[in-house]
PDB file of C-alpha atoms in Angstrom:
ATOM      1  CA  MET G1263      56.353 -33.585  38.757  1.00  0.00           C
ATOM      2  CA  ASP G1264      54.003 -36.381  37.781  1.00  0.00           C
ATOM      3  CA  TYR G1265      52.235 -35.262  34.594  1.00  0.00           C
ATOM      4  CA  GLN G1266      50.906 -38.689  33.601  1.00  0.00           C
ATOM      5  CA  ASN G1267      48.868 -39.390  36.749  1.00  0.00           C
ATOM      6  CA  ARG G1268      47.382 -35.895  37.077  1.00  0.00           C
ATOM      7  CA  ALA G1269      43.555 -35.995  37.183  1.00  0.00           C
ATOM      8  CA  GLY G1270      41.859 -35.266  33.870  1.00  0.00           C
ATOM      9  CA  SER G1271      44.992 -34.368  31.964  1.00  0.00           C
ATOM     10  CA  LYS G1272      47.615 -35.841  29.693  1.00  0.00           C
ATOM     11  CA  PHE G1273      51.117 -34.709  28.951  1.00  0.00           C
ATOM     12  CA  GLY G1274      50.897 -31.973  26.277  1.00  0.00           C
ATOM     13  CA  GLY G1275      47.082 -31.956  26.292  1.00  0.00           C
ATOM     14  CA  GLY G1276      46.355 -28.663  28.112  1.00  0.00           C
ATOM     15  CA  GLY G1277      44.328 -28.009  31.229  1.00  0.00           C
ATOM     16  CA  VAL G1278      40.894 -29.169  32.311  1.00  0.00           C
ATOM     17  CA  ALA G1279      38.005 -27.629  30.329  1.00  0.00           C
ATOM     18  CA  SER G1280      35.920 -25.076  32.199  1.00  0.00           C
ATOM     19  CA  GLN G1281      32.149 -25.218  32.627  1.00  0.00           C
ATOM     20  CA  SER G1282      31.514 -22.523  29.979  1.00  0.00           C
ATOM     21  CA  ALA G1283      33.751 -24.269  27.451  1.00  0.00           C
ATOM     22  CA  THR G1284      31.952 -27.549  28.082  1.00  0.00           C
ATOM     23  CA  ASN G1285      28.558 -25.908  27.529  1.00  0.00           C
ATOM     24  CA  ALA G1286      29.732 -24.231  24.308  1.00  0.00           C
ATOM     25  CA  ASP G1287      31.038 -27.541  22.988  1.00  0.00           C
ATOM     26  CA  ARG G1288      27.760 -29.260  23.874  1.00  0.00           C
ATOM     27  CA  ARG G1289      25.695 -26.595  22.122  1.00  0.00           C
ATOM     28  CA  GLU G1290      27.830 -26.799  18.996  1.00  0.00           C
ATOM     29  CA  ARG G1291      27.555 -30.589  18.952  1.00  0.00           C
ATOM     30  CA  LEU G1292      23.763 -30.443  19.322  1.00  0.00           C
ATOM     31  CA  ARG G1293      23.580 -27.792  16.595  1.00  0.00           C
ATOM     32  CA  LYS G1294      25.428 -29.982  14.113  1.00  0.00           C
ATOM     33  CA  LEU G1295      23.236 -32.957  14.954  1.00  0.00           C
ATOM     34  CA  ALA G1296      20.069 -30.901  14.510  1.00  0.00           C
ATOM     35  CA  LEU G1297      21.186 -29.458  11.169  1.00  0.00           C
ATOM     36  CA  GLU G1298      21.595 -33.000   9.841  1.00  0.00           C
ATOM     37  CA  THR G1299      17.878 -33.706  10.324  1.00  0.00           C
ATOM     38  CA  ILE G1300      16.262 -30.217  10.173  1.00  0.00           C
ATOM     39  CA  ASP G1301      16.277 -27.945   7.120  1.00  0.00           C
ATOM     40  CA  LEU G1302      15.863 -24.337   8.238  1.00  0.00           C
ATOM     41  CA  ASP G1303      15.041 -23.211   4.694  1.00  0.00           C
ATOM     42  CA  LYS G1304      11.803 -25.204   4.866  1.00  0.00           C
ATOM     43  CA  ASP G1305      10.862 -24.086   8.372  1.00  0.00           C
ATOM     44  CA  PRO G1306       7.879 -21.688   8.022  1.00  0.00           C
ATOM     45  CA  TYR G1307       8.537 -20.123  11.437  1.00  0.00           C
ATOM     46  CA  PHE G1308      12.242 -19.389  10.926  1.00  0.00           C
ATOM     47  CA  PHE G1309      12.933 -15.759  10.022  1.00  0.00           C
ATOM     48  CA  LYS G1310      16.112 -13.669   9.854  1.00  0.00           C
ATOM     49  CA  ASN G1311      15.516  -9.983  10.563  1.00  0.00           C
ATOM     50  CA  HIS G1312      17.366  -6.906   9.318  1.00  0.00           C
ATOM     51  CA  VAL G1313      19.881  -6.863  12.195  1.00  0.00           C
ATOM     52  CA  GLY G1314      21.073 -10.439  11.675  1.00  0.00           C
ATOM     53  CA  SER G1315      19.138 -12.048  14.518  1.00  0.00           C
ATOM     54  CA  PHE G1316      16.772 -14.984  14.124  1.00  0.00           C
ATOM     55  CA  GLU G1317      13.106 -14.911  15.076  1.00  0.00           C
ATOM     56  CA  CYS G1318      10.475 -17.552  15.673  1.00  0.00           C
ATOM     57  CA  ARG G1319       7.243 -16.364  14.082  1.00  0.00           C
ATOM     58  CA  LEU G1320       5.210 -18.856  16.065  1.00  0.00           C
ATOM     59  CA  CYS G1321       6.456 -17.930  19.545  1.00  0.00           C
ATOM     60  CA  LEU G1322       7.666 -14.378  18.749  1.00  0.00           C
ATOM     61  CA  THR G1323      11.092 -14.997  20.273  1.00  0.00           C
ATOM     62  CA  VAL G1324      14.468 -13.584  19.153  1.00  0.00           C
ATOM     63  CA  HIS G1325      17.669 -15.659  18.971  1.00  0.00           C
ATOM     64  CA  GLN G1326      21.247 -14.607  18.308  1.00  0.00           C
ATOM     65  CA  ASN G1327      22.206 -17.651  16.191  1.00  0.00           C
ATOM     66  CA  ASP G1328      20.638 -20.617  14.480  1.00  0.00           C
ATOM     67  CA  GLY G1329      21.792 -22.964  17.223  1.00  0.00           C
ATOM     68  CA  SER G1330      19.757 -21.043  19.767  1.00  0.00           C
ATOM     69  CA  TYR G1331      16.734 -21.258  17.485  1.00  0.00           C
ATOM     70  CA  LEU G1332      17.170 -25.012  17.044  1.00  0.00           C
ATOM     71  CA  ALA G1333      17.346 -25.445  20.795  1.00  0.00           C
ATOM     72  CA  HIS G1334      14.187 -23.355  21.099  1.00  0.00           C
ATOM     73  CA  THR G1335      12.314 -25.622  18.672  1.00  0.00           C
ATOM     74  CA  GLN G1336      12.902 -28.561  21.020  1.00  0.00           C
ATOM     75  CA  GLY G1337      11.702 -26.636  24.057  1.00  0.00           C
ATOM     76  CA  LYS G1338       8.352 -26.798  25.820  1.00  0.00           C
ATOM     77  CA  LYS G1339       7.055 -23.410  24.639  1.00  0.00           C
ATOM     78  CA  HIS G1340       7.575 -24.118  20.939  1.00  0.00           C
ATOM     79  CA  GLN G1341       6.156 -27.630  21.154  1.00  0.00           C
ATOM     80  CA  THR G1342       3.091 -26.378  23.036  1.00  0.00           C
ATOM     81  CA  ASN G1343       2.421 -23.702  20.418  1.00  0.00           C
ATOM     82  CA  LEU G1344       2.806 -26.266  17.632  1.00  0.00           C
ATOM     83  CA  ALA G1345       0.250 -28.558  19.262  1.00  0.00           C
ATOM     84  CA  ARG G1346      -2.119 -25.647  19.841  1.00  0.00           C
ATOM     85  CA  ARG G1347      -1.860 -24.538  16.214  1.00  0.00           C
ATOM     86  CA  ALA G1348      -2.405 -28.080  14.923  1.00  0.00           C
ATOM     87  CA  ALA G1349      -5.519 -28.428  17.077  1.00  0.00           C
ATOM     88  CA  ARG G1350      -6.908 -25.136  15.782  1.00  0.00           C
ATOM     89  CA  GLU G1351      -6.288 -26.088  12.150  1.00  0.00           C
ATOM     90  CA  GLN G1352      -7.952 -29.448  12.691  1.00  0.00           C
ATOM     91  CA  LYS G1353     -10.948 -27.737  14.268  1.00  0.00           C
ATOM     92  CA  GLU G1354     -11.253 -25.331  11.343  1.00  0.00           C
ATOM     93  CA  GLY G1355     -11.020 -28.164   8.824  1.00  0.00           C
ATOM     94  CA  ARG G1356      -7.575 -27.322   7.544  1.00  0.00           C
ATOM     95  CA  GLY G1357      -6.078 -30.719   8.210  1.00  0.00           C
ATOM     96  CA  GLN G1358      -5.444 -33.120   5.365  1.00  0.00           C
ATOM     97  CA  ASP G1359      -8.024 -31.773   2.918  1.00  0.00           C
ATOM     98  CA  ARG G1360      -7.057 -28.130   3.279  1.00  0.00           C
ATOM     99  CA  GLY G1361      -7.703 -27.132  -0.322  1.00  0.00           C
ATOM    100  CA  SER G1362     -11.418 -27.993  -0.272  1.00  0.00           C
ATOM    101  CA  ALA G1363     -12.149 -26.678   3.244  1.00  0.00           C
ATOM    102  CA  ILE G1364     -14.031 -23.395   3.702  1.00  0.00           C
ATOM    103  CA  ASP G1365     -12.751 -20.527   5.802  1.00  0.00           C
ATOM    104  CA  PRO G1366     -15.566 -19.550   8.212  1.00  0.00           C
ATOM    105  CA  ALA G1367     -14.383 -15.935   8.348  1.00  0.00           C
ATOM    106  CA  THR G1368     -14.455 -15.213   4.603  1.00  0.00           C
ATOM    107  CA  GLY G1369     -16.542 -18.065   3.179  1.00  0.00           C
ATOM    108  CA  LEU G1370     -13.829 -18.832   0.613  1.00  0.00           C
ATOM    109  CA  PRO G1371     -11.857 -22.082   0.223  1.00  0.00           C
ATOM    110  CA  TYR G1372      -8.445 -22.098   1.841  1.00  0.00           C
ATOM    111  CA  SER G1373      -6.847 -22.892  -1.502  1.00  0.00           C
ATOM    112  CA  ALA G1374      -7.949 -19.463  -2.743  1.00  0.00           C
ATOM    113  CA  LEU G1375      -6.483 -17.726   0.303  1.00  0.00           C
ATOM    114  CA  LEU G1376      -3.055 -19.326   0.028  1.00  0.00           C
ATOM    115  CA  PRO G1377      -0.476 -17.200  -1.828  1.00  0.00           C
ATOM    116  CA  GLY G1378       0.566 -18.642  -5.153  1.00  0.00           C
ATOM    117  CA  PRO G1379       4.135 -19.171  -6.318  1.00  0.00           C
ATOM    118  CA  ARG G1380       6.010 -16.037  -7.245  1.00  0.00           C
ATOM    119  CA  ARG G1381       6.739 -15.842 -10.950  1.00  0.00           C
ATOM    120  CA  ASN G1382       9.765 -14.229 -12.517  1.00  0.00           C
ATOM    121  CA  VAL G1383       8.350 -12.320 -15.488  1.00  0.00           C
ATOM    122  CA  ILE G1384      10.676 -10.502 -17.873  1.00  0.00           C
ATOM    123  CA  LYS G1385       9.517  -6.903 -18.286  1.00  0.00           C
ATOM    124  CA  ILE G1386       9.210  -5.642 -21.871  1.00  0.00           C
ATOM    125  CA  GLY G1387       8.957  -1.900 -21.226  1.00  0.00           C
ATOM    126  CA  ARG G1388       6.381   0.738 -20.425  1.00  0.00           C
ATOM    127  CA  PRO G1389       2.936   1.021 -22.026  1.00  0.00           C
ATOM    128  CA  GLY G1390       1.744   3.927 -24.136  1.00  0.00           C
ATOM    129  CA  TYR G1391      -0.609   6.303 -22.417  1.00  0.00           C
ATOM    130  CA  LYS G1392      -2.757   9.392 -22.925  1.00  0.00           C
ATOM    131  CA  ILE G1393      -4.082  11.723 -20.216  1.00  0.00           C
ATOM    132  CA  THR G1394      -7.097  13.979 -20.766  1.00  0.00           C
ATOM    133  CA  LYS G1395      -8.382  16.690 -18.433  1.00  0.00           C
ATOM    134  CA  ILE G1396     -12.146  16.431 -18.081  1.00  0.00           C
ATOM    135  CA  ARG G1397     -14.926  18.301 -16.307  1.00  0.00           C
ATOM    136  CA  HIS G1398     -18.358  17.062 -15.335  1.00  0.00           C
ATOM    137  CA  PRO G1399     -21.063  18.916 -17.308  1.00  0.00           C
ATOM    138  CA  VAL G1400     -23.473  19.083 -14.356  1.00  0.00           C
ATOM    139  CA  SER G1401     -21.467  19.187 -11.128  1.00  0.00           C
ATOM    140  CA  ARG G1402     -18.468  20.967 -12.725  1.00  0.00           C
ATOM    141  CA  GLN G1403     -16.098  18.541 -11.006  1.00  0.00           C
ATOM    142  CA  GLN G1404     -12.526  18.406 -12.285  1.00  0.00           C
ATOM    143  CA  GLY G1405     -11.065  15.049 -13.252  1.00  0.00           C
ATOM    144  CA  LEU G1406      -8.530  13.098 -15.272  1.00  0.00           C
ATOM    145  CA  LEU G1407      -9.046  10.340 -17.827  1.00  0.00           C
ATOM    146  CA  PHE G1408      -6.154   7.894 -18.288  1.00  0.00           C
ATOM    147  CA  GLN G1409      -5.915   5.732 -21.409  1.00  0.00           C
ATOM    148  CA  LEU G1410      -3.157   3.081 -21.501  1.00  0.00           C
ATOM    149  CA  GLN G1411      -2.305   0.675 -24.332  1.00  0.00           C
ATOM    150  CA  TYR G1412      -1.155  -2.891 -23.559  1.00  0.00           C
ATOM    151  CA  PRO G1413      -0.894  -4.642 -26.946  1.00  0.00           C
ATOM    152  CA  ASP G1414       1.193  -7.538 -25.561  1.00  0.00           C
ATOM    153  CA  ALA G1415      -0.612  -7.985 -22.252  1.00  0.00           C
ATOM    154  CA  VAL G1416      -1.132 -11.438 -20.774  1.00  0.00           C
ATOM    155  CA  PRO G1417      -4.494 -12.813 -21.998  1.00  0.00           C
ATOM    156  CA  ASP G1418      -7.386 -13.212 -19.564  1.00  0.00           C
ATOM    157  CA  VAL G1419      -5.674 -10.932 -17.018  1.00  0.00           C
ATOM    158  CA  ALA G1420      -6.902  -7.359 -16.514  1.00  0.00           C
ATOM    159  CA  PRO G1421      -4.518  -4.610 -15.332  1.00  0.00           C
ATOM    160  CA  ASN G1422      -4.673  -3.404 -11.747  1.00  0.00           C
ATOM    161  CA  TRP G1423      -4.420   0.139 -10.428  1.00  0.00           C
ATOM    162  CA  GLN G1424      -4.230   1.893  -7.076  1.00  0.00           C
ATOM    163  CA  VAL G1425      -3.433   5.283  -5.538  1.00  0.00           C
ATOM    164  CA  MET G1426      -0.322   5.503  -3.329  1.00  0.00           C
ATOM    165  CA  ASN G1427       0.890   8.386  -1.202  1.00  0.00           C
ATOM    166  CA  ALA G1428       4.280   9.983  -1.703  1.00  0.00           C
ATOM    167  CA  PHE G1429       5.818   8.426   1.410  1.00  0.00           C
ATOM    168  CA  SER G1430       5.218   4.831   0.235  1.00  0.00           C
ATOM    169  CA  GLN G1431       7.438   5.101  -2.846  1.00  0.00           C
ATOM    170  CA  HIS G1432      11.241   5.170  -3.135  1.00  0.00           C
ATOM    171  CA  VAL G1433      11.696   6.559  -6.661  1.00  0.00           C
ATOM    172  CA  GLU G1434      11.467  10.285  -5.898  1.00  0.00           C
ATOM    173  CA  GLU G1435      11.830  12.460  -2.839  1.00  0.00           C
ATOM    174  CA  PRO G1436       8.576  12.346  -0.818  1.00  0.00           C
ATOM    175  CA  ASP G1437       6.377  15.395  -1.286  1.00  0.00           C
ATOM    176  CA  LYS G1438       3.195  15.629   0.750  1.00  0.00           C
ATOM    177  CA  ASN G1439       1.557  17.776  -1.945  1.00  0.00           C
ATOM    178  CA  TYR G1440       1.461  14.898  -4.458  1.00  0.00           C
ATOM    179  CA  GLN G1441       0.311  11.310  -4.712  1.00  0.00           C
ATOM    180  CA  TYR G1442       0.821   8.587  -7.321  1.00  0.00           C
ATOM    181  CA  LEU G1443      -1.646   6.612  -9.409  1.00  0.00           C
ATOM    182  CA  LEU G1444      -0.045   3.236 -10.217  1.00  0.00           C
ATOM    183  CA  VAL G1445      -1.057   0.885 -13.039  1.00  0.00           C
ATOM    184  CA  ALA G1446       0.386  -2.638 -13.371  1.00  0.00           C
ATOM    185  CA  ALA G1447      -0.066  -5.282 -16.059  1.00  0.00           C
ATOM    186  CA  GLU G1448       2.194  -8.186 -16.990  1.00  0.00           C
ATOM    187  CA  PRO G1449       4.608  -8.280 -18.730  1.00  0.00           C
ATOM    188  CA  TYR G1450       4.885  -4.456 -18.735  1.00  0.00           C
ATOM    189  CA  GLU G1451       6.586  -2.357 -16.094  1.00  0.00           C
ATOM    190  CA  THR G1452       4.461  -0.683 -13.455  1.00  0.00           C
ATOM    191  CA  VAL G1453       3.904   2.971 -14.348  1.00  0.00           C
ATOM    192  CA  GLY G1454       2.987   5.774 -11.959  1.00  0.00           C
ATOM    193  CA  PHE G1455       1.339   9.139 -12.608  1.00  0.00           C
ATOM    194  CA  LYS G1456       2.113  12.015 -10.244  1.00  0.00           C
ATOM    195  CA  ILE G1457      -1.089  13.846  -9.361  1.00  0.00           C
ATOM    196  CA  PRO G1458      -1.929  16.405  -6.649  1.00  0.00           C
ATOM    197  CA  ALA G1459      -2.629  14.984  -3.210  1.00  0.00           C
ATOM    198  CA  ARG G1460      -6.338  15.796  -3.201  1.00  0.00           C
ATOM    199  CA  GLU G1461      -9.112  13.487  -2.084  1.00  0.00           C
ATOM    200  CA  LEU G1462     -10.708  11.559  -4.972  1.00  0.00           C
ATOM    201  CA  ASP G1463     -14.421  11.016  -5.421  1.00  0.00           C
ATOM    202  CA  LYS G1464     -14.853   7.247  -4.948  1.00  0.00           C
ATOM    203  CA  ARG G1465     -18.519   6.979  -5.844  1.00  0.00           C
ATOM    204  CA  ASP G1466     -19.435   4.316  -8.402  1.00  0.00           C
ATOM    205  CA  ASP G1467     -20.834   6.816 -10.897  1.00  0.00           C
ATOM    206  CA  ARG G1468     -17.661   8.932 -10.719  1.00  0.00           C
ATOM    207  CA  GLN G1469     -14.604   6.705 -10.347  1.00  0.00           C
ATOM    208  CA  PHE G1470     -14.327   3.641 -12.563  1.00  0.00           C
ATOM    209  CA  CYS G1471     -11.917   1.602 -14.677  1.00  0.00           C
ATOM    210  CA  PHE G1472     -12.534  -0.405 -17.853  1.00  0.00           C
ATOM    211  CA  TRP G1473     -10.396  -3.018 -19.603  1.00  0.00           C
ATOM    212  CA  ASP G1474     -10.974  -3.649 -23.317  1.00  0.00           C
ATOM    213  CA  PRO G1475      -9.624  -7.171 -23.990  1.00  0.00           C
ATOM    214  CA  ASP G1476     -10.052  -6.801 -27.759  1.00  0.00           C
ATOM    215  CA  GLY G1477      -8.398  -3.416 -28.180  1.00  0.00           C
ATOM    216  CA  LYS G1478      -5.930  -4.037 -25.318  1.00  0.00           C
ATOM    217  CA  GLU G1479      -6.725  -0.650 -23.750  1.00  0.00           C
ATOM    218  CA  PHE G1480      -7.222   0.208 -20.104  1.00  0.00           C
ATOM    219  CA  TRP G1481      -9.266   3.256 -19.073  1.00  0.00           C
ATOM    220  CA  ILE G1482      -9.247   4.950 -15.663  1.00  0.00           C
ATOM    221  CA  GLN G1483     -11.445   7.886 -14.702  1.00  0.00           C
ATOM    222  CA  ALA G1484     -10.699   9.783 -11.484  1.00  0.00           C
ATOM    223  CA  TRP G1485     -12.621  12.795 -10.219  1.00  0.00           C
ATOM    224  CA  ARG G1486     -11.498  15.250  -7.592  1.00  0.00           C
ATOM    225  CA  ASP G1487     -13.696  15.363  -4.503  1.00  0.00           C
ATOM    226  CA  GLU G1488     -15.035  18.906  -4.346  1.00  0.00           C
ATOM    227  CA  THR G1489     -15.623  18.613  -0.592  1.00  0.00           C
ATOM    228  CA  ASP G1490     -11.837  18.467  -0.077  1.00  0.00           C
ATOM    229  CA  GLY G1491     -10.916  22.086   0.344  1.00  0.00           C
ATOM    230  CA  GLY G1492     -14.147  24.048  -0.035  1.00  0.00           C
ATOM    231  CA  PRO G1493     -17.941  23.968  -0.292  1.00  0.00           C
ATOM    232  CA  SER G1494     -19.433  21.652  -2.876  1.00  0.00           C
ATOM    233  CA  THR G1495     -22.614  21.665  -4.906  1.00  0.00           C
ATOM    234  CA  THR G1496     -22.358  17.986  -5.950  1.00  0.00           C
ATOM    235  CA  LYS G1497     -23.424  16.201  -2.761  1.00  0.00           C
ATOM    236  CA  HIS G1498     -25.253  18.719  -0.639  1.00  0.00           C
ATOM    237  CA  GLY G1499     -26.482  21.259  -3.184  1.00  0.00           C
ATOM    238  CA  PRO G1500     -25.861  25.014  -3.126  1.00  0.00           C
ATOM    239  CA  PRO G1501     -25.403  26.726   0.257  1.00  0.00           C
ATOM    240  CA  PRO G1502     -28.654  27.986   1.787  1.00  0.00           C
ATOM    241  CA  GLN G1503     -29.454  31.634   1.236  1.00  0.00           C
ATOM    242  CA  SER G1504     -30.567  33.844   4.067  1.00  0.00           C
ATOM    243  CA  THR G1505     -34.031  35.374   3.900  1.00  0.00           C
ATOM    244  CA  PRO G1506     -33.763  39.075   2.926  1.00  0.00           C
ATOM    245  CA  ARG G1507     -35.089  41.471   5.500  1.00  0.00           C
ATOM    246  CA  ARG G1508     -36.921  44.702   4.789  1.00  0.00           C
ATOM    247  CA  LEU G1509     -34.603  47.704   4.648  1.00  0.00           C
ATOM    248  CA  SER G1510     -35.367  51.050   6.167  1.00  0.00           C
ATOM    249  CA  HIS G1511     -35.551  54.260   4.116  1.00  0.00           C
ATOM    250  CA  ARG G1512     -32.027  55.303   5.178  1.00  0.00           C
ATOM    251  CA  GLU G1513     -30.535  51.847   4.354  1.00  0.00           C
ATOM    252  CA  SER G1514     -32.281  51.798   0.969  1.00  0.00           C
ATOM    253  CA  THR G1515     -30.805  55.182   0.064  1.00  0.00           C
ATOM    254  CA  LEU G1516     -27.257  54.111   1.045  1.00  0.00           C
ATOM    255  CA  ALA G1517     -27.569  50.814  -0.869  1.00  0.00           C
ATOM    256  CA  ALA G1518     -28.689  52.643  -4.024  1.00  0.00           C
ATOM    257  CA  GLU G1519     -25.709  55.003  -3.825  1.00  0.00           C
ATOM    258  CA  GLU G1520     -23.228  52.085  -3.319  1.00  0.00           C
ATOM    259  CA  GLN G1521     -24.744  50.177  -6.258  1.00  0.00           C
ATOM    260  CA  HIS G1522     -24.364  53.240  -8.482  1.00  0.00           C
ATOM    261  CA  ILE G1523     -20.684  53.617  -7.474  1.00  0.00           C
ATOM    262  CA  GLU G1524     -19.941  49.878  -8.045  1.00  0.00           C
ATOM    263  CA  HIS G1525     -21.570  50.042 -11.494  1.00  0.00           C
ATOM    264  CA  ASP G1526     -19.317  52.929 -12.554  1.00  0.00           C
ATOM    265  CA  THR G1527     -16.203  51.159 -11.176  1.00  0.00           C
ATOM    266  CA  HIS G1528     -17.087  47.923 -13.024  1.00  0.00           C
ATOM    267  CA  ASN G1529     -17.391  49.735 -16.353  1.00  0.00           C
ATOM    268  CA  ALA G1530     -14.013  51.421 -15.891  1.00  0.00           C
ATOM    269  CA  THR G1531     -12.298  48.121 -14.926  1.00  0.00           C
ATOM    270  CA  THR G1532     -13.782  46.261 -17.905  1.00  0.00           C
ATOM    271  CA  SER G1533     -12.497  48.862 -20.342  1.00  0.00           C
ATOM    272  CA  LYS G1534      -8.947  48.562 -18.914  1.00  0.00           C
ATOM    273  CA  VAL G1535      -8.644  44.788 -18.319  1.00  0.00           C
ATOM    274  CA  GLY G1536     -10.370  43.498 -21.435  1.00  0.00           C
ATOM    275  CA  ASN G1537     -10.283  39.662 -21.772  1.00  0.00           C
ATOM    276  CA  SER G1538      -8.282  38.892 -18.598  1.00  0.00           C
ATOM    277  CA  ALA G1539     -11.310  37.216 -17.011  1.00  0.00           C
ATOM    278  CA  VAL G1540     -11.387  34.656 -19.841  1.00  0.00           C
ATOM    279  CA  SER G1541      -7.816  33.525 -19.215  1.00  0.00           C
ATOM    280  CA  PHE G1542      -8.536  33.173 -15.480  1.00  0.00           C
ATOM    281  CA  ASN G1543     -11.489  30.878 -16.180  1.00  0.00           C
ATOM    282  CA  GLU G1544      -9.325  28.723 -18.423  1.00  0.00           C
ATOM    283  CA  THR G1545      -6.718  28.180 -15.706  1.00  0.00           C
ATOM    284  CA  THR G1546      -9.367  26.926 -13.290  1.00  0.00           C
ATOM    285  CA  LEU G1547      -9.985  23.964 -15.610  1.00  0.00           C
ATOM    286  CA  MET G1548      -6.657  22.425 -14.627  1.00  0.00           C
ATOM    287  CA  PHE G1549      -6.711  19.507 -12.147  1.00  0.00           C
ATOM    288  CA  ARG G1550      -4.719  21.193  -9.395  1.00  0.00           C
TER     289      ARG G1550
END
């Protein structure tokens, strides 16, 4: 058999490559050529998701490998979206002088909207804190006063705080009956206080925070919204009272007898219970 003159083959060289093998070799060759000129680490639209696939944030397409993404970047759809985005940025004034341009939506310079570089700050521990249960003298609202000490806080930077629900944290098991008040200040660790999941009064004269740069103390005052769970006398005043109607002679006699019986029962209960009502009033002062 003539092995030397066979079409597309040499002695000991194997058979003719198939169409799929030729396409795979071409894609691999183009991938290596593209990686020599394109750095995927600097591509703002290149993203690797949690399942190992690659996504294009500009075109919202999913690719199985980086070679497929590189081929997509040379396609018509990606190039059209790039040109469209460049035209929009030039129209909005975000071309060459992007830092001094003004965003028409917010009225702020684009340099202020860009995220800054992430800093690696070494944490030095947790701050000291003190929690005080308070009650408004007029509205009788229940609240909490947080006092935190940051003696080594970064100068000219005030601490930040926010309220987070139980399902947004991964430290403890989520409990829908509680929420967390978080306070963060560099270089200290972020601390969280577990409080009941009740709506907070967010009015300016109720909820506030204060940072003392001289004493390095941060104060937070949070009041419970009395409208969350029952009638309130803080926003809408006491509930309206119905106008008393005139009782008949029979109804007046029955009411007098019931009042006399209730008066005797109250005296007997007071002599047995003693000061139990005082302890009940003290427990209602807790922020529950």
